[in-house]
Amino acid sequence: MKIGVLALQGAVREHLTLLEKVGVEAVAVKKQEQLQDLDGLIFPGGESTTMGKLIRKYDLLEPIRDFYRQGKPLFGTCAGLILLANKIEDADEPHLAVMDMTVKRNAFGRQVDSFEAKLPIKGVAEDFHAVFIRAPLITHVGSEVEVLAEVNGEVVAARQGHILCASFHPELTDDARFHQFFVDMVREAVAMR
Ligand code: GLN
């Protein structure tokens, strides 16, 4: 099993380190040719507008959508979650538009730019240390989306089939349980191919 981390911008190394910690071969992905021998792909935190532009510039938009259509799992954290959404509030165009949800960028406002919280995450942990940095919120989910975690009644982690996302940064702690959950999704998807 081999999992890629999209490496155009953002917190790439941290994801690679956690994947290695759970014992999975992990590679930084910059080119569409690399997608062929991957079983799953992670979109890191960073700046979603910049990443969206680079995805288009390097002709990765359709290849990543194809990757998804082949049943291969995707996992986005923070800016990576924004890339996955079908709709972004106050934006004309979404990016990959593969997950049936609406997201709001920088949703916690200037006063609380960054904060940390201990969260129960369905199927993952009862006490996950979640780090939020200028985080988005999921303001609407479609019927196929399962909510995995909330903060003050607002959705911050979710799953739709073989797509997983979190508006916080599991890659910025050394707790590998969220990554382990994704790796298990990838393992199931590989077994079904
Ligand atoms: N605010 C960033 C954006 O909207 C996301 C921040 C992050 O990934 N930590 O793209």
PDB file of C-alpha atoms and ligand atoms in Angstrom:
ATOM      1  CA  MET A   1       0.000   0.000   0.000  1.00  0.00           C
ATOM      2  CA  LYS A   2       1.273   3.436  -0.902  1.00  0.00           C
ATOM      3  CA  ILE A   3      -0.275   6.785   0.046  1.00  0.00           C
ATOM      4  CA  GLY A   4       0.585  10.143  -1.519  1.00  0.00           C
ATOM      5  CA  VAL A   5       0.521  13.630  -0.023  1.00  0.00           C
ATOM      6  CA  LEU A   6      -0.148  16.411  -2.514  1.00  0.00           C
ATOM      7  CA  ALA A   7       3.012  18.493  -2.289  1.00  0.00           C
ATOM      8  CA  LEU A   8       2.307  21.743  -4.114  1.00  0.00           C
ATOM      9  CA  GLN A   9       2.139  23.851  -0.948  1.00  0.00           C
ATOM     10  CA  GLY A  10       1.429  23.500   2.782  1.00  0.00           C
ATOM     11  CA  ALA A  11       2.149  21.090   5.628  1.00  0.00           C
ATOM     12  CA  VAL A  12       3.341  18.125   3.562  1.00  0.00           C
ATOM     13  CA  ARG A  13       6.199  16.714   5.655  1.00  0.00           C
ATOM     14  CA  GLU A  14       3.996  16.389   8.759  1.00  0.00           C
ATOM     15  CA  HIS A  15       1.569  14.075   6.930  1.00  0.00           C
ATOM     16  CA  LEU A  16       4.415  11.978   5.523  1.00  0.00           C
ATOM     17  CA  THR A  17       5.862  11.596   9.019  1.00  0.00           C
ATOM     18  CA  LEU A  18       2.544  10.402  10.508  1.00  0.00           C
ATOM     19  CA  LEU A  19       1.983   7.943   7.655  1.00  0.00           C
ATOM     20  CA  GLU A  20       5.451   6.540   8.242  1.00  0.00           C
ATOM     21  CA  LYS A  21       4.573   6.283  11.920  1.00  0.00           C
ATOM     22  CA  VAL A  22       1.613   4.020  11.098  1.00  0.00           C
ATOM     23  CA  GLY A  23       3.907   1.949   8.914  1.00  0.00           C
ATOM     24  CA  VAL A  24       2.719   2.951   5.453  1.00  0.00           C
ATOM     25  CA  GLU A  25       4.851   3.874   2.467  1.00  0.00           C
ATOM     26  CA  ALA A  26       4.279   7.583   1.846  1.00  0.00           C
ATOM     27  CA  VAL A  27       5.347   9.846  -1.018  1.00  0.00           C
ATOM     28  CA  ALA A  28       5.167  13.559  -1.829  1.00  0.00           C
ATOM     29  CA  VAL A  29       3.129  14.018  -5.025  1.00  0.00           C
ATOM     30  CA  LYS A  30       3.806  16.791  -7.525  1.00  0.00           C
ATOM     31  CA  LYS A  31       2.993  15.187 -10.883  1.00  0.00           C
ATOM     32  CA  GLN A  32      -0.010  13.378 -12.316  1.00  0.00           C
ATOM     33  CA  GLU A  33       2.151  10.376 -13.390  1.00  0.00           C
ATOM     34  CA  GLN A  34       2.754   9.635  -9.728  1.00  0.00           C
ATOM     35  CA  LEU A  35      -0.954   9.022  -9.077  1.00  0.00           C
ATOM     36  CA  GLN A  36      -0.934   5.717 -10.968  1.00  0.00           C
ATOM     37  CA  ASP A  37       0.745   3.636  -8.318  1.00  0.00           C
ATOM     38  CA  LEU A  38      -0.948   5.241  -5.306  1.00  0.00           C
ATOM     39  CA  ASP A  39      -3.799   3.774  -3.270  1.00  0.00           C
ATOM     40  CA  GLY A  40      -4.843   6.964  -1.445  1.00  0.00           C
ATOM     41  CA  LEU A  41      -4.124  10.694  -1.517  1.00  0.00           C
ATOM     42  CA  ILE A  42      -3.921  13.326   1.234  1.00  0.00           C
ATOM     43  CA  PHE A  43      -4.469  17.075   0.789  1.00  0.00           C
ATOM     44  CA  PRO A  44      -2.578  19.032   3.453  1.00  0.00           C
ATOM     45  CA  GLY A  45      -3.326  22.278   5.235  1.00  0.00           C
ATOM     46  CA  GLY A  46      -1.965  25.470   3.761  1.00  0.00           C
ATOM     47  CA  GLU A  47      -3.775  28.019   1.625  1.00  0.00           C
ATOM     48  CA  SER A  48      -6.616  26.621  -0.449  1.00  0.00           C
ATOM     49  CA  THR A  49      -6.719  29.349  -3.112  1.00  0.00           C
ATOM     50  CA  THR A  50      -3.003  28.919  -3.803  1.00  0.00           C
ATOM     51  CA  MET A  51      -3.271  25.130  -3.829  1.00  0.00           C
ATOM     52  CA  GLY A  52      -6.308  25.300  -6.124  1.00  0.00           C
ATOM     53  CA  LYS A  53      -4.354  27.464  -8.573  1.00  0.00           C
ATOM     54  CA  LEU A  54      -1.363  25.118  -8.514  1.00  0.00           C
ATOM     55  CA  ILE A  55      -3.599  22.064  -9.014  1.00  0.00           C
ATOM     56  CA  ARG A  56      -4.886  23.695 -12.201  1.00  0.00           C
ATOM     57  CA  LYS A  57      -1.483  24.969 -13.291  1.00  0.00           C
ATOM     58  CA  TYR A  58       0.045  21.487 -13.070  1.00  0.00           C
ATOM     59  CA  ASP A  59      -2.963  19.828 -14.764  1.00  0.00           C
ATOM     60  CA  LEU A  60      -3.903  17.790 -11.724  1.00  0.00           C
ATOM     61  CA  LEU A  61      -7.612  18.618 -11.455  1.00  0.00           C
ATOM     62  CA  GLU A  62      -9.012  15.920 -13.784  1.00  0.00           C
ATOM     63  CA  PRO A  63      -6.362  13.296 -12.904  1.00  0.00           C
ATOM     64  CA  ILE A  64      -7.275  13.664  -9.204  1.00  0.00           C
ATOM     65  CA  ARG A  65     -10.993  13.443 -10.003  1.00  0.00           C
ATOM     66  CA  ASP A  66     -10.282  10.255 -12.000  1.00  0.00           C
ATOM     67  CA  PHE A  67      -8.304   8.896  -9.080  1.00  0.00           C
ATOM     68  CA  TYR A  68     -11.359   9.479  -6.897  1.00  0.00           C
ATOM     69  CA  ARG A  69     -13.704   7.882  -9.466  1.00  0.00           C
ATOM     70  CA  GLN A  70     -11.527   4.753  -9.412  1.00  0.00           C
ATOM     71  CA  GLY A  71     -12.620   4.326  -5.794  1.00  0.00           C
ATOM     72  CA  LYS A  72      -9.319   5.453  -4.289  1.00  0.00           C
ATOM     73  CA  PRO A  73      -9.663   7.269  -0.943  1.00  0.00           C
ATOM     74  CA  LEU A  74      -8.969  10.980  -0.408  1.00  0.00           C
ATOM     75  CA  PHE A  75      -8.283  12.771   2.879  1.00  0.00           C
ATOM     76  CA  GLY A  76      -8.182  16.570   3.252  1.00  0.00           C
ATOM     77  CA  THR A  77      -7.151  18.573   6.308  1.00  0.00           C
ATOM     78  CA  CYS A  78      -8.030  22.267   6.725  1.00  0.00           C
ATOM     79  CA  ALA A  79      -7.189  23.892   3.353  1.00  0.00           C
ATOM     80  CA  GLY A  80      -7.265  20.332   1.975  1.00  0.00           C
ATOM     81  CA  LEU A  81     -10.876  19.981   3.140  1.00  0.00           C
ATOM     82  CA  ILE A  82     -11.758  23.187   1.253  1.00  0.00           C
ATOM     83  CA  LEU A  83     -10.294  21.686  -1.941  1.00  0.00           C
ATOM     84  CA  LEU A  84     -12.679  18.713  -1.684  1.00  0.00           C
ATOM     85  CA  ALA A  85     -15.941  20.643  -1.169  1.00  0.00           C
ATOM     86  CA  ASN A  86     -18.654  20.975  -3.793  1.00  0.00           C
ATOM     87  CA  LYS A  87     -19.312  24.528  -2.686  1.00  0.00           C
ATOM     88  CA  ILE A  88     -17.281  27.268  -0.975  1.00  0.00           C
ATOM     89  CA  GLU A  89     -19.237  30.139   0.580  1.00  0.00           C
ATOM     90  CA  ASP A  90     -18.553  33.496  -1.103  1.00  0.00           C
ATOM     91  CA  ALA A  91     -16.445  31.888  -3.830  1.00  0.00           C
ATOM     92  CA  ASP A  92     -17.412  31.522  -7.481  1.00  0.00           C
ATOM     93  CA  GLU A  93     -15.872  28.176  -8.111  1.00  0.00           C
ATOM     94  CA  PRO A  94     -15.079  25.105  -6.050  1.00  0.00           C
ATOM     95  CA  HIS A  95     -11.834  23.185  -6.676  1.00  0.00           C
ATOM     96  CA  LEU A  96     -12.033  19.374  -6.873  1.00  0.00           C
ATOM     97  CA  ALA A  97     -15.750  19.419  -5.987  1.00  0.00           C
ATOM     98  CA  VAL A  98     -15.937  15.739  -5.017  1.00  0.00           C
ATOM     99  CA  MET A  99     -17.638  15.962  -1.617  1.00  0.00           C
ATOM    100  CA  ASP A 100     -21.254  16.984  -1.105  1.00  0.00           C
ATOM    101  CA  MET A 101     -20.765  19.787   1.415  1.00  0.00           C
ATOM    102  CA  THR A 102     -20.563  23.564   1.683  1.00  0.00           C
ATOM    103  CA  VAL A 103     -17.610  25.074   3.523  1.00  0.00           C
ATOM    104  CA  LYS A 104     -16.902  28.474   4.963  1.00  0.00           C
ATOM    105  CA  ARG A 105     -13.268  29.585   5.005  1.00  0.00           C
ATOM    106  CA  ASN A 106     -11.668  31.234   8.067  1.00  0.00           C
ATOM    107  CA  ALA A 107     -14.920  30.541   9.831  1.00  0.00           C
ATOM    108  CA  PHE A 108     -13.824  31.211  13.389  1.00  0.00           C
ATOM    109  CA  GLY A 109     -13.094  34.880  12.773  1.00  0.00           C
ATOM    110  CA  ARG A 110     -10.080  37.038  13.512  1.00  0.00           C
ATOM    111  CA  GLN A 111     -10.433  36.939  17.278  1.00  0.00           C
ATOM    112  CA  VAL A 112     -10.019  33.197  17.432  1.00  0.00           C
ATOM    113  CA  ASP A 113      -7.672  32.647  14.532  1.00  0.00           C
ATOM    114  CA  SER A 114      -6.217  29.560  16.120  1.00  0.00           C
ATOM    115  CA  PHE A 115      -7.263  27.356  19.003  1.00  0.00           C
ATOM    116  CA  GLU A 116      -7.033  23.816  20.282  1.00  0.00           C
ATOM    117  CA  ALA A 117      -9.735  21.499  21.587  1.00  0.00           C
ATOM    118  CA  LYS A 118     -10.124  17.940  22.831  1.00  0.00           C
ATOM    119  CA  LEU A 119     -12.743  16.315  20.633  1.00  0.00           C
ATOM    120  CA  PRO A 120     -14.555  13.025  20.382  1.00  0.00           C
ATOM    121  CA  ILE A 121     -14.263  11.811  16.787  1.00  0.00           C
ATOM    122  CA  LYS A 122     -16.589   9.030  15.729  1.00  0.00           C
ATOM    123  CA  GLY A 123     -14.683   5.814  15.048  1.00  0.00           C
ATOM    124  CA  VAL A 124     -11.339   7.488  15.771  1.00  0.00           C
ATOM    125  CA  ALA A 125     -10.953   8.639  19.395  1.00  0.00           C
ATOM    126  CA  GLU A 126     -12.812   9.983  22.416  1.00  0.00           C
ATOM    127  CA  ASP A 127     -10.247  12.655  23.200  1.00  0.00           C
ATOM    128  CA  PHE A 128      -8.484  13.783  20.044  1.00  0.00           C
ATOM    129  CA  HIS A 129      -6.263  16.835  20.461  1.00  0.00           C
ATOM    130  CA  ALA A 130      -7.423  18.999  17.548  1.00  0.00           C
ATOM    131  CA  VAL A 131      -5.399  22.020  16.387  1.00  0.00           C
ATOM    132  CA  PHE A 132      -7.372  24.646  14.444  1.00  0.00           C
ATOM    133  CA  ILE A 133      -5.503  27.312  12.444  1.00  0.00           C
ATOM    134  CA  ARG A 134      -7.662  29.793  10.491  1.00  0.00           C
ATOM    135  CA  ALA A 135      -9.908  26.801  10.063  1.00  0.00           C
ATOM    136  CA  PRO A 136     -12.905  26.329   7.794  1.00  0.00           C
ATOM    137  CA  LEU A 137     -16.282  25.022   8.948  1.00  0.00           C
ATOM    138  CA  ILE A 138     -18.570  22.637   7.122  1.00  0.00           C
ATOM    139  CA  THR A 139     -21.816  24.613   7.056  1.00  0.00           C
ATOM    140  CA  HIS A 140     -23.943  22.161   5.105  1.00  0.00           C
ATOM    141  CA  VAL A 141     -23.659  18.448   4.380  1.00  0.00           C
ATOM    142  CA  GLY A 142     -25.447  16.303   1.808  1.00  0.00           C
ATOM    143  CA  SER A 143     -27.344  13.137   2.706  1.00  0.00           C
ATOM    144  CA  GLU A 144     -24.376  10.867   1.892  1.00  0.00           C
ATOM    145  CA  VAL A 145     -22.096  12.652   4.333  1.00  0.00           C
ATOM    146  CA  GLU A 146     -21.504  11.243   7.803  1.00  0.00           C
ATOM    147  CA  VAL A 147     -20.552  13.803  10.463  1.00  0.00           C
ATOM    148  CA  LEU A 148     -17.612  12.588  12.582  1.00  0.00           C
ATOM    149  CA  ALA A 149     -16.912  15.566  14.855  1.00  0.00           C
ATOM    150  CA  GLU A 150     -18.384  18.894  15.889  1.00  0.00           C
ATOM    151  CA  VAL A 151     -17.322  22.017  17.805  1.00  0.00           C
ATOM    152  CA  ASN A 152     -20.168  24.017  19.363  1.00  0.00           C
ATOM    153  CA  GLY A 153     -22.637  22.154  17.175  1.00  0.00           C
ATOM    154  CA  GLU A 154     -20.708  22.948  13.979  1.00  0.00           C
ATOM    155  CA  VAL A 155     -19.236  20.234  11.783  1.00  0.00           C
ATOM    156  CA  VAL A 156     -15.436  19.936  11.743  1.00  0.00           C
ATOM    157  CA  ALA A 157     -14.841  16.379  10.493  1.00  0.00           C
ATOM    158  CA  ALA A 158     -16.825  14.205   8.102  1.00  0.00           C
ATOM    159  CA  ARG A 159     -16.766  11.249   5.759  1.00  0.00           C
ATOM    160  CA  GLN A 160     -18.540  10.553   2.478  1.00  0.00           C
ATOM    161  CA  GLY A 161     -17.851   7.041   1.181  1.00  0.00           C
ATOM    162  CA  HIS A 162     -14.120   6.964   0.475  1.00  0.00           C
ATOM    163  CA  ILE A 163     -13.512  10.666   1.250  1.00  0.00           C
ATOM    164  CA  LEU A 164     -12.438  11.831   4.713  1.00  0.00           C
ATOM    165  CA  CYS A 165     -11.873  15.389   5.910  1.00  0.00           C
ATOM    166  CA  ALA A 166     -11.123  17.483   8.979  1.00  0.00           C
ATOM    167  CA  SER A 167     -11.035  21.235   9.415  1.00  0.00           C
ATOM    168  CA  PHE A 168      -8.249  20.856  11.989  1.00  0.00           C
ATOM    169  CA  HIS A 169      -4.707  19.497  11.624  1.00  0.00           C
ATOM    170  CA  PRO A 170      -4.203  15.906  12.867  1.00  0.00           C
ATOM    171  CA  GLU A 171      -0.798  16.094  11.158  1.00  0.00           C
ATOM    172  CA  LEU A 172       0.409  18.738  13.621  1.00  0.00           C
ATOM    173  CA  THR A 173       0.282  16.389  16.625  1.00  0.00           C
ATOM    174  CA  ASP A 174       2.022  13.070  17.084  1.00  0.00           C
ATOM    175  CA  ASP A 175      -1.314  11.298  17.535  1.00  0.00           C
ATOM    176  CA  ALA A 176      -1.579   8.983  14.537  1.00  0.00           C
ATOM    177  CA  ARG A 177      -5.131   7.696  15.176  1.00  0.00           C
ATOM    178  CA  PHE A 178      -6.831   9.848  12.543  1.00  0.00           C
ATOM    179  CA  HIS A 179      -4.234   8.789   9.969  1.00  0.00           C
ATOM    180  CA  GLN A 180      -4.686   5.182  11.064  1.00  0.00           C
ATOM    181  CA  PHE A 181      -8.442   5.573  10.376  1.00  0.00           C
ATOM    182  CA  PHE A 182      -7.661   6.800   6.843  1.00  0.00           C
ATOM    183  CA  VAL A 183      -5.136   4.019   6.282  1.00  0.00           C
ATOM    184  CA  ASP A 184      -7.862   1.512   7.252  1.00  0.00           C
ATOM    185  CA  MET A 185     -10.194   3.118   4.681  1.00  0.00           C
ATOM    186  CA  VAL A 186      -7.453   2.747   2.052  1.00  0.00           C
ATOM    187  CA  ARG A 187      -6.852  -0.873   3.033  1.00  0.00           C
ATOM    188  CA  GLU A 188     -10.586  -1.635   2.638  1.00  0.00           C
ATOM    189  CA  ALA A 189     -10.668   0.104  -0.736  1.00  0.00           C
ATOM    190  CA  VAL A 190      -7.651  -1.896  -1.919  1.00  0.00           C
ATOM    191  CA  ALA A 191      -9.340  -5.140  -0.810  1.00  0.00           C
ATOM    192  CA  MET A 192     -12.462  -4.213  -2.805  1.00  0.00           C
ATOM    193  CA  ARG A 193     -10.581  -3.551  -6.059  1.00  0.00           C
TER     194      ARG A 193
HETATM  195  N1  GLN B   1      -7.424  29.584   5.903  1.00  0.00           N
HETATM  196  C1  GLN B   1      -6.834  28.644   4.978  1.00  0.00           C
HETATM  197  C2  GLN B   1      -7.654  28.617   3.686  1.00  0.00           C
HETATM  198  O1  GLN B   1      -8.733  29.085   3.644  1.00  0.00           O
HETATM  199  C3  GLN B   1      -6.735  27.265   5.565  1.00  0.00           C
HETATM  200  C4  GLN B   1      -5.812  27.288   6.762  1.00  0.00           C
HETATM  201  C5  GLN B   1      -5.082  26.017   7.032  1.00  0.00           C
HETATM  202  O2  GLN B   1      -4.985  25.116   6.195  1.00  0.00           O
HETATM  203  N2  GLN B   1      -4.505  25.973   8.198  1.00  0.00           N
HETATM  204  O3  GLN B   1      -7.202  28.111   2.712  1.00  0.00           O
END
